[in-house]
Tab-separated table of C-alpha atoms in Angstrom:
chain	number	residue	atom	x	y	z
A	19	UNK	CA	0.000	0.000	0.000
A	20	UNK	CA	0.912	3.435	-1.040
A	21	UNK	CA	2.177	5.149	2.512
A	22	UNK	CA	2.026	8.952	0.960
A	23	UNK	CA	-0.700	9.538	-1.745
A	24	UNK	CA	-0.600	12.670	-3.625
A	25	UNK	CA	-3.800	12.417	-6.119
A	26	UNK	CA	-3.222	15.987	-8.146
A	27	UNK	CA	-0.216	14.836	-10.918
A	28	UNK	CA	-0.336	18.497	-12.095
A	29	UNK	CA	-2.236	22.197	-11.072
A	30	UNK	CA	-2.603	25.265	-12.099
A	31	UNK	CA	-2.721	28.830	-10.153
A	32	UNK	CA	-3.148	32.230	-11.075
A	33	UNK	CA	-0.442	34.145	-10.065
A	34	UNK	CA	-1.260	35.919	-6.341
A	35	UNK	CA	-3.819	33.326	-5.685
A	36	UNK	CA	-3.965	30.623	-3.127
A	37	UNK	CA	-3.478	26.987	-4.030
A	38	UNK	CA	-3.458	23.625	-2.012
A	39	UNK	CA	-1.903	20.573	-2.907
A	40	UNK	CA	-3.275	17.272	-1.283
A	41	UNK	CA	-1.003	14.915	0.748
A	42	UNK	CA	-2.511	11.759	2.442
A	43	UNK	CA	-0.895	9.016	4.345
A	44	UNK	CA	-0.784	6.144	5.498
A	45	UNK	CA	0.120	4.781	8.820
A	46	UNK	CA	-0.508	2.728	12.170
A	47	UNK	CA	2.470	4.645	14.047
A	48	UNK	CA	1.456	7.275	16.802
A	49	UNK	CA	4.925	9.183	16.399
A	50	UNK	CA	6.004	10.684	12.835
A	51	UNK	CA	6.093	13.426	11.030
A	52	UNK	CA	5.002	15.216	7.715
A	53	UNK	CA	7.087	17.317	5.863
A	54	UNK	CA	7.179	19.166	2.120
A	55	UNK	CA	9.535	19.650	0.144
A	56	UNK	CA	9.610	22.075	-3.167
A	57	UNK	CA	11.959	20.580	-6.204
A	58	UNK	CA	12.457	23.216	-8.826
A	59	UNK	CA	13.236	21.717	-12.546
A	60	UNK	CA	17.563	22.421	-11.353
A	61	UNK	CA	16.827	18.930	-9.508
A	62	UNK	CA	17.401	20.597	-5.562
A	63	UNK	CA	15.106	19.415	-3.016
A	64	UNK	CA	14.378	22.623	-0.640
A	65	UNK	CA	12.591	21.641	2.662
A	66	UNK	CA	9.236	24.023	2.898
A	67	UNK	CA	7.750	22.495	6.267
A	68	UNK	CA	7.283	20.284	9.209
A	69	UNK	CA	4.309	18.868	11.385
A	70	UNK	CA	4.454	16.001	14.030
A	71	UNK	CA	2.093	13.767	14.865
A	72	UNK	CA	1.240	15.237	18.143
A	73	UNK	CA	1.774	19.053	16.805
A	74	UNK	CA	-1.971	20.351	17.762
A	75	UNK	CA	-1.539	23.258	15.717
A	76	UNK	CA	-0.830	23.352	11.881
A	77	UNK	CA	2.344	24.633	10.895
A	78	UNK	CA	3.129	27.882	8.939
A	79	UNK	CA	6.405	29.040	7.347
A	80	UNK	CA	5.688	32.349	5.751
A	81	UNK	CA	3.649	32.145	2.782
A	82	UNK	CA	3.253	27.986	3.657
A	83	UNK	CA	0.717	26.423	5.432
A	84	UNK	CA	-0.059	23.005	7.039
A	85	UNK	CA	-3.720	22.112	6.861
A	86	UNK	CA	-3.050	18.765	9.309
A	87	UNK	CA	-6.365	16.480	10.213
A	88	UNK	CA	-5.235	13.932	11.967
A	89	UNK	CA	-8.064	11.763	11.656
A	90	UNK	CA	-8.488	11.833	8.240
A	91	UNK	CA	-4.924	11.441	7.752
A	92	UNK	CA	-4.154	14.177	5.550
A	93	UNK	CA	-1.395	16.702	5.382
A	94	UNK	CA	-2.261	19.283	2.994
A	95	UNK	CA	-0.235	22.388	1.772
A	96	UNK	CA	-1.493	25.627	1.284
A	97	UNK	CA	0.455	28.002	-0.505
A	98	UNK	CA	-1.226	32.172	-0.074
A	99	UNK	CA	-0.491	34.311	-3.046
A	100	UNK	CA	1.480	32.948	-4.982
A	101	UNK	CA	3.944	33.729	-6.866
A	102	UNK	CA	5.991	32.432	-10.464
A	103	UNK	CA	8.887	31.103	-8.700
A	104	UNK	CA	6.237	28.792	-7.024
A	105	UNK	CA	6.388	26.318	-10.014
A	106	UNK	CA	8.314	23.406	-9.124
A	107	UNK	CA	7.471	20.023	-8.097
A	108	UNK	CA	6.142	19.863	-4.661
A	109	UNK	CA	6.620	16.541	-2.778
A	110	UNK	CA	4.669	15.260	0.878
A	111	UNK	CA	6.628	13.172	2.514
A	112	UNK	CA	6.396	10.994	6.021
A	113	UNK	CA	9.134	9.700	8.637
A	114	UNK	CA	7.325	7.054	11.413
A	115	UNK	CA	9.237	6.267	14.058
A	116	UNK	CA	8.813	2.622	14.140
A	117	UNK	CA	10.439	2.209	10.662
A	118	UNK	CA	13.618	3.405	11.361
A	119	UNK	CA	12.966	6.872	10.798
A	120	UNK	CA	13.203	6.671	7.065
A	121	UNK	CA	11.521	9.073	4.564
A	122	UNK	CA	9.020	7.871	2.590
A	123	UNK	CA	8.024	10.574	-0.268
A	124	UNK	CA	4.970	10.421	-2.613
A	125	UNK	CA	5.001	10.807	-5.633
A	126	UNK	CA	4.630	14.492	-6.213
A	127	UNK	CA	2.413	17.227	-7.663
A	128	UNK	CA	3.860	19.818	-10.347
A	129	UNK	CA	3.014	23.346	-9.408
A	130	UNK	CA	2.272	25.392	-12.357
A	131	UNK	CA	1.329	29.436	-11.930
A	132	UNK	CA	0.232	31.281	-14.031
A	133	UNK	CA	0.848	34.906	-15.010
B	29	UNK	CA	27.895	28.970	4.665
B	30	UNK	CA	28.360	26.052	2.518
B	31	UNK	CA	25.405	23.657	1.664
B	32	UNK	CA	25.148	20.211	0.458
B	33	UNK	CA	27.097	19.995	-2.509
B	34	UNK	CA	27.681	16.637	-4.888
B	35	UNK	CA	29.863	15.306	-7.112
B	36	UNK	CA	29.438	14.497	-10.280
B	37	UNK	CA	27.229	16.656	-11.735
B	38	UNK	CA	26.447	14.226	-14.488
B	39	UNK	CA	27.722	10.751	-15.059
B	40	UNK	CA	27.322	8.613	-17.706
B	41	UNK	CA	28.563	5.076	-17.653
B	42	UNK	CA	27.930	1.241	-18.682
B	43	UNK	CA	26.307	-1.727	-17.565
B	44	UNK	CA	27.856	-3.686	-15.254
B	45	UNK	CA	30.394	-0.911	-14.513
B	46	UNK	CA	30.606	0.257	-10.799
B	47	UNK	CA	30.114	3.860	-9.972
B	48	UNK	CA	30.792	6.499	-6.907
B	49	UNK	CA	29.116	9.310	-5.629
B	50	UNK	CA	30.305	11.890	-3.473
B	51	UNK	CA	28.570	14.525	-1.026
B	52	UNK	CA	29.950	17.010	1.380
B	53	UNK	CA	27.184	17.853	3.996
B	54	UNK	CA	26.435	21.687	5.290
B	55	UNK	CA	28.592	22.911	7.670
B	56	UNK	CA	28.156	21.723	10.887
B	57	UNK	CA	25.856	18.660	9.734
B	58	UNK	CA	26.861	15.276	11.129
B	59	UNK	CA	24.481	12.921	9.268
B	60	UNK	CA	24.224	12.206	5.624
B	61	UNK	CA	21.335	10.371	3.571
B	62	UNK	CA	21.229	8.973	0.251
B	63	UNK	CA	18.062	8.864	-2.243
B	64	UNK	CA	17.397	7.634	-5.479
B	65	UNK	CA	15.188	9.609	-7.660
B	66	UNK	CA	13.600	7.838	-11.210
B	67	UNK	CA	12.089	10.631	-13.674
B	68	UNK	CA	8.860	11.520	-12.168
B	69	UNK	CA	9.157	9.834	-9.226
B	70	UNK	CA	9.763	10.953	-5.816
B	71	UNK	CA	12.559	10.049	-3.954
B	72	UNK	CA	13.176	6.808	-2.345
B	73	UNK	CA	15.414	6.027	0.574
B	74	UNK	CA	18.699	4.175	-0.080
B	75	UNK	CA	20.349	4.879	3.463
B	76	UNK	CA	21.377	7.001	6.186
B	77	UNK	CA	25.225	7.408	7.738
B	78	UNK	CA	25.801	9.278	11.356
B	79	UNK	CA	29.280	8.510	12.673
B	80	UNK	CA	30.493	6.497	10.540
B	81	UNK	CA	28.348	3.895	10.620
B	82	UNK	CA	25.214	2.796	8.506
B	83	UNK	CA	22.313	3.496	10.811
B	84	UNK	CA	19.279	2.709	8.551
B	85	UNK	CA	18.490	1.310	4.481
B	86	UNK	CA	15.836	1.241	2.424
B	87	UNK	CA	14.736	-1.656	0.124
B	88	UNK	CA	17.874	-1.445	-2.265
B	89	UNK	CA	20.324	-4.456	-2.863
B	90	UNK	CA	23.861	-4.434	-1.541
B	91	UNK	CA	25.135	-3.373	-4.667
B	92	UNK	CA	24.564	-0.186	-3.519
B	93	UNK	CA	26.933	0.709	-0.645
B	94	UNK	CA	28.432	3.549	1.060
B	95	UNK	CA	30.387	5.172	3.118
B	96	UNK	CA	30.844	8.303	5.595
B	97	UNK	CA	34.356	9.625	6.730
B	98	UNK	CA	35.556	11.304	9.777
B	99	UNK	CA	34.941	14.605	8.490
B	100	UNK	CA	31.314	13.538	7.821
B	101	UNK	CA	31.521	13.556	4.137
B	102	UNK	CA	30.237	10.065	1.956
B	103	UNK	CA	30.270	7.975	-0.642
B	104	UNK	CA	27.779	6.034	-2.327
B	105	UNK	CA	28.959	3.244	-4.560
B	106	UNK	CA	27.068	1.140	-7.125
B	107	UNK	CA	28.362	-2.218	-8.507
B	108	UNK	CA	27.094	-4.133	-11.502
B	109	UNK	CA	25.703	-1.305	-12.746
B	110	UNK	CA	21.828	-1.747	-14.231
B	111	UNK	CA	19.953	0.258	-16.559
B	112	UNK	CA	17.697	0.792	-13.831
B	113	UNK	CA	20.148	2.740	-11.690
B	114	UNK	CA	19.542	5.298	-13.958
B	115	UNK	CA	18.330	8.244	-11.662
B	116	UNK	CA	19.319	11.135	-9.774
B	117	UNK	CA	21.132	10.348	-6.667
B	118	UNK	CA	20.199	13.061	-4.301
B	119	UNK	CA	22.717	13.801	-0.775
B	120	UNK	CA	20.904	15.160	2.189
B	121	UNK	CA	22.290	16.052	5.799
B	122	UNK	CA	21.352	16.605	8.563
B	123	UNK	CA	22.126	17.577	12.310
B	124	UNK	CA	21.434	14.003	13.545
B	125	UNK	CA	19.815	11.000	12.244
B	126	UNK	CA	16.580	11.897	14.125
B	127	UNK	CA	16.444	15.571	13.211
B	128	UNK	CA	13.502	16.686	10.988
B	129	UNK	CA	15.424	18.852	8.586
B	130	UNK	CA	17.103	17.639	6.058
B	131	UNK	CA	18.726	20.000	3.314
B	132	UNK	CA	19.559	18.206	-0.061
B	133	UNK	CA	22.280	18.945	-2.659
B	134	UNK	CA	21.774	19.436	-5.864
B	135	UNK	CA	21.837	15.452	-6.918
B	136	UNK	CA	24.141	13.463	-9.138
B	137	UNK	CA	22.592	12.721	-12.647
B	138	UNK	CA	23.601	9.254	-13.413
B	139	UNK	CA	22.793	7.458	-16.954
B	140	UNK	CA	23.407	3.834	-17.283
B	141	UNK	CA	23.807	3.118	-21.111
């Protein structure tokens, strides 16, 4: 089974408009932790944000936004006006303590924003 | 401040050839991880190094092996190179295994012809 589903291969924004990119997960651990990560088209993976498992409120780093439900097991990203040198590749990704602490990514959505 | 930086850039080699990677890790980072990234795929895990030592692996075969040296830079080597190997090997580091940011380099493009 899929451990990190990301159902959106490709979206669109207009520029200075919000956007949010769907991240779902899979997992019977009580400790981990959720994490995105931005990978323009020169290849570098650039860490955007973090949320544990027992985090009670969503994370924010600037413009970036953690919409975390626990229950529904879903780790969204919301990204507030955005801008062109938002389109990348964005990637969800999981670490769970019981196995070994190991990231698991999925399989990405490609950010595209329009002028 | 340095970052994560890789070498090769690009790398193109045969089948059943071996092949090594380098990575230095930020400044002050103790703990280096290895991924493998196939075109339009995300990255998968291939292992993680913290002081010296191989402290976790994914689901790759031992012909992929590495190593980390006192100054915290590593290696990762490939034997019997495949056509599958084709990818790009991304280096991240971190300050200890169980720290929750990781910042990559730039990745190694490797073809296998």
């Amino acid at each position: 089974a899929q451990k990190i589903t990301q159902t959106q291969p490709g979206m669109f924004v207009q520029e200075k408009e919000a956007v949010t990119l769907d991240c779902t997960y899979d997992t019977s651990d009580q400790s981990y932790g959720l994490f995105w990560y931005k990978q323009p088209s020169s290849g570098e993976m650039i860490f955007l944000i973090y949320q544990g498992s027992y985090d009670e409120q969503n994370a924010t780093e600037g413009r970036y936004s953690l919409n975390f439900q626990k229950a529904r097991k879903s780790a969204n990203l919301v990204i507030s006006a955005s801008q062109l040198g938002d389109s990348a590749m964005y990637f969800c990704a999981m670490r769970e303590r019981n196995y070994g602490q190991n990231f698991v990514f999925g399989p990405g959505t490609r950010l595209s924003v329009l002028p | 401040d340095a970052g994560v930086t890789q070498s090769p850039t690009h790398l193109i080699k045969t089948r059943g050839q071996q092949v090594t990677l380098r990575c230095s890790p930020k400044s002050g980072h103790d703990t280096v991880s290895w991924y493998q990234q196939a075109l339009g795929q995300g990255p998968q895990f291939i292992f993680q190094y913290y002081e010296e030592e191989e402290r976790q692996r994914g689901n790759f075969p031992d012909r992929f092996s590495g190593h980390q040296f006192p100054n915290y830079s590593s290696e990762l080597n490939v034997n019997a190179l495949l056509l599958g190997d084709s990818a790009l090997y991304l280096c991240a580091s971190s300050l200890g295994p169980l720290h929750h940011e990781q910042y990559f380099g730039p990745g190694t493009r490797l073809t296998v012809t």
